[in-house]
Every structure is written in C-alpha cells, then in structure tokens.
Coordinates of C-alpha atoms in Angstrom, one line a residue:
M2 CA -2.4 -39.2 -46.5
L3 CA -3.5 -35.6 -46.7
I4 CA -6.3 -36.3 -44.2
V5 CA -3.8 -37.8 -41.8
R6 CA -1.6 -34.7 -42.0
L7 CA -4.5 -32.5 -41.5
R8 CA -5.6 -34.4 -38.5
L9 CA -2.1 -34.2 -37.0
Q10 CA -1.9 -30.5 -37.6
L11 CA -5.3 -29.9 -36.2
A12 CA -4.5 -32.1 -33.1
S13 CA -1.2 -30.2 -32.7
G14 CA -2.9 -26.9 -33.0
L15 CA -5.6 -27.8 -30.5
A16 CA -3.0 -29.1 -28.0
A17 CA -1.1 -25.8 -28.3
V18 CA -4.3 -23.8 -27.7
R19 CA -5.2 -26.0 -24.7
S20 CA -1.7 -25.5 -23.3
Y21 CA -1.9 -21.7 -23.8
E22 CA -5.3 -21.6 -22.1
A23 CA -4.1 -23.7 -19.2
E24 CA -1.1 -21.4 -18.7
R25 CA -3.2 -18.3 -18.9
S26 CA -5.6 -19.7 -16.4
R27 CA -2.7 -20.6 -14.0
I28 CA -1.3 -17.0 -14.3
E29 CA -4.8 -15.6 -13.5
E30 CA -5.1 -17.9 -10.5
L31 CA -1.7 -16.9 -9.2
A32 CA -2.5 -13.2 -9.6
A33 CA -5.8 -13.7 -7.7
L34 CA -3.9 -15.5 -4.9
D35 CA -1.4 -12.6 -4.8
R36 CA -4.2 -10.0 -4.5
A37 CA -5.8 -12.1 -1.7
K38 CA -2.5 -12.3 0.2
S39 CA -2.0 -8.5 -0.1
L40 CA -5.5 -7.8 1.1
L41 CA -5.0 -10.2 4.0
F42 CA -1.8 -8.5 5.0
S43 CA -3.4 -5.1 4.8
N44 CA -6.5 -6.1 6.8
V45 CA -4.5 -8.0 9.5
S46 CA -2.2 -5.0 9.9
H47 CA -5.1 -2.6 10.3
E48 CA -6.8 -4.9 12.8
L49 CA -3.6 -5.3 14.9
R50 CA -2.9 -1.5 15.0
T51 CA -6.0 -0.6 17.0
P52 CA -5.4 -2.9 20.0
L53 CA -1.8 -1.9 20.1
T54 CA -2.8 1.8 20.2
L55 CA -5.3 1.0 23.0
L56 CA -2.5 -0.8 24.9
A57 CA 0.0 2.0 24.5
G58 CA -2.2 4.8 26.0
P59 CA -2.9 3.2 29.4
L60 CA 0.7 1.9 29.5
D61 CA 2.1 5.4 29.1
D62 CA -0.3 6.7 31.8
L63 CA 0.9 4.0 34.2
L64 CA 4.5 4.8 33.5
A65 CA 3.9 8.5 34.3
E66 CA 2.3 7.5 37.7
T67 CA 4.8 4.8 38.7
K68 CA 7.9 5.6 40.7
D69 CA 11.3 4.3 39.8
G70 CA 11.8 0.7 40.7
P71 CA 11.2 -2.9 39.5
K72 CA 7.5 -2.2 38.5
K73 CA 8.6 0.8 36.4
E74 CA 11.3 -1.3 34.7
M75 CA 8.6 -3.9 33.8
L76 CA 6.3 -1.2 32.4
L77 CA 9.2 0.3 30.4
M78 CA 9.9 -3.2 29.0
A79 CA 6.2 -3.6 28.1
R80 CA 6.2 -0.2 26.4
R81 CA 9.3 -1.1 24.4
N82 CA 7.7 -4.3 23.3
V83 CA 4.4 -2.6 22.3
R84 CA 6.4 -0.1 20.2
R85 CA 8.4 -2.9 18.6
L86 CA 5.2 -4.8 17.7
T87 CA 3.8 -1.6 16.3
R88 CA 6.9 -1.2 14.1
L89 CA 6.5 -4.8 12.9
V90 CA 2.8 -4.2 12.1
S91 CA 3.9 -1.1 10.2
T92 CA 6.4 -3.2 8.3
L93 CA 3.7 -5.7 7.4
M94 CA 1.6 -2.8 6.1
D95 CA 4.6 -1.5 4.1
V96 CA 5.0 -5.0 2.5
S97 CA 1.3 -5.0 1.4
R98 CA 1.7 -1.5 0.1
L99 CA 4.8 -2.4 -1.8
E100 CA 3.2 -5.5 -3.4
A101 CA 0.2 -3.4 -4.4
G102 CA 2.5 -0.8 -5.9
R103 CA 1.4 1.9 -3.4
L104 CA 4.5 2.2 -1.2
K105 CA 5.9 5.7 -1.5
G106 CA 9.1 6.9 -0.1
S107 CA 9.6 10.2 1.7
F108 CA 13.1 11.0 0.6
R109 CA 15.2 13.8 2.1
Q110 CA 18.8 14.7 2.3
V111 CA 20.5 13.4 5.4
N112 CA 24.0 12.7 6.7
L113 CA 23.7 9.0 6.4
G114 CA 26.8 8.3 8.5
V115 CA 25.4 10.3 11.4
V116 CA 22.0 8.7 11.1
T117 CA 23.4 5.2 10.8
R118 CA 25.7 5.7 13.8
D119 CA 22.9 7.0 16.0
L120 CA 20.6 4.1 15.0
A121 CA 23.3 1.5 15.5
A122 CA 24.1 3.0 19.0
L123 CA 20.7 1.9 20.2
F124 CA 21.9 -1.7 20.1
R125 CA 25.1 -1.2 22.0
G126 CA 23.7 -2.2 25.4
A127 CA 22.0 -5.4 24.2
I128 CA 25.0 -6.5 22.2
E129 CA 27.4 -5.9 25.0
R130 CA 25.1 -7.8 27.4
A131 CA 25.3 -10.7 24.9
K132 CA 29.1 -10.5 25.4
L133 CA 29.8 -9.7 21.8
V134 CA 32.3 -7.1 20.5
Y135 CA 30.4 -4.3 18.8
T136 CA 32.1 -1.9 16.4
V137 CA 30.3 0.9 14.6
D138 CA 32.4 2.7 12.0
C139 CA 30.5 5.3 10.0
D140 CA 32.0 8.0 7.7
L141 CA 30.8 11.1 9.4
S142 CA 31.9 13.5 6.7
T143 CA 29.4 16.1 5.5
K144 CA 28.2 14.0 2.5
N145 CA 24.5 14.1 2.4
V146 CA 22.4 11.4 0.6
F147 CA 18.7 11.3 -0.3
V148 CA 17.1 8.5 1.7
D149 CA 13.8 7.8 3.3
P150 CA 14.7 8.0 7.0
D151 CA 11.9 5.7 8.2
H152 CA 12.7 3.0 5.8
W153 CA 16.4 3.3 6.5
E154 CA 15.7 2.9 10.2
K155 CA 13.8 -0.3 9.5
I156 CA 16.7 -1.6 7.4
I157 CA 19.3 -0.9 10.0
F158 CA 17.1 -2.3 12.9
N159 CA 16.4 -5.4 10.9
L160 CA 20.0 -6.1 10.0
I161 CA 21.5 -5.4 13.4
G162 CA 18.6 -7.1 15.2
N163 CA 19.1 -10.3 13.1
A164 CA 22.9 -10.1 13.7
L165 CA 22.3 -9.9 17.4
K166 CA 19.7 -12.8 17.3
Y167 CA 22.0 -15.1 15.3
T168 CA 25.5 -14.3 16.6
M169 CA 26.3 -16.4 19.6
V170 CA 30.0 -15.6 19.9
G171 CA 32.3 -13.1 18.3
Y172 CA 31.5 -9.7 17.0
I173 CA 29.1 -7.5 15.1
K174 CA 30.5 -4.7 13.0
V175 CA 28.6 -2.0 11.2
H176 CA 30.5 0.0 8.6
L177 CA 29.1 2.8 6.4
G178 CA 31.4 4.4 3.8
Y179 CA 31.3 6.0 0.4
E180 CA 32.6 4.8 -2.9
R181 CA 32.3 7.1 -5.9
S182 CA 28.6 8.2 -5.8
E183 CA 27.3 5.4 -3.6
A184 CA 26.9 4.9 0.1
V185 CA 28.0 1.4 1.1
L186 CA 26.8 -0.3 4.3
T187 CA 28.6 -3.5 5.3
G188 CA 28.3 -5.7 8.3
P189 CA 26.8 -6.8 10.6

C-alpha cells in the first residue's frame, strides 16, 4: 500500500514538473516569436523608408517645375500619398519601438484645443466632399496640457480618417473639452 501511494505521489509530481516545463517552453517560444515580429516590423519599416525618400525628392523637383493645371494636381496628389505612406511607415516603426520598450515621447505644453482644431480642419474638404456633416467643437481656452504633438497628430488623423472611411451617411463630430484635470476627446 505504501509503495502504491509513493508511486502515485511520484507520478503526480512528475506530471506537475512536465506541465511546468511545457508551460515555460511555450512562454519562451511566444517571447521568441514576439521578438521576431518586432525585428521584422523594424526592418521592413527601415527598408520602406529609403525608397519613399527617393521618391519624394524627384517628386518635389517636378512639382517646382510644373505649371498649374491637371499635371500639377496629379503630382500634388502623388506627393500627398508619398507623405501619407511615410507617416504609415513611421507609425509601423513606432509600434516596433513601443513593443521593444524603446518608444519615447517628446512631451511639451500645448493648447490641446487649438492643436486638435487645426488638425481636424485638415479633413474638412474630404468630409464635405463625402457629403457628411462635419462639426469640430474644441475648447479653445488657454488651458495647456503636456502632450507629444507628433503622437497626438497620429491619434487625431487615425480617428478622423477611420471615421471618414467608415461613415457612409450622417455626420462626424470631433469634440475636445476638459473635465477636472483631464482633457476629453469624443467623436468622431
């Protein structure tokens, strides 16, 4: 009887050790996959940045030489798209830096209402062409907040851009106000 109990305890202990080892191995594999993903994002981002830079230079030169008209409009559209793609690549790089724990903010005091209003205004033409009602209501009082302006721009562009992309009818509203010691963004 004692031998049977001993065997059961030993078997139970071995099963627990095997289970623990399997779980630890799984965690290590997931961590390795996460590191590989971050490295891939970082490498792809760097590789995309160079051709975008090489496209932007000649495009700007052509724009400077081209007279107003349909060709210049096409070049302006191409330049906007190159800049947008460059921002997307930068965002991809930020994601890889964030996951690696190396993303650092550059915070400074800004009037968040004014900054948000100015960023949101850039979408007015596109939203009105889509026949949507567009309301931007930002508290413009002199309350300053510490924010990373580049990251705030990405957030605003992402939110309003997605609202424009997925709103077929109706309206888009951006509201920035303050409650106690917090800035509150609502909408789109």
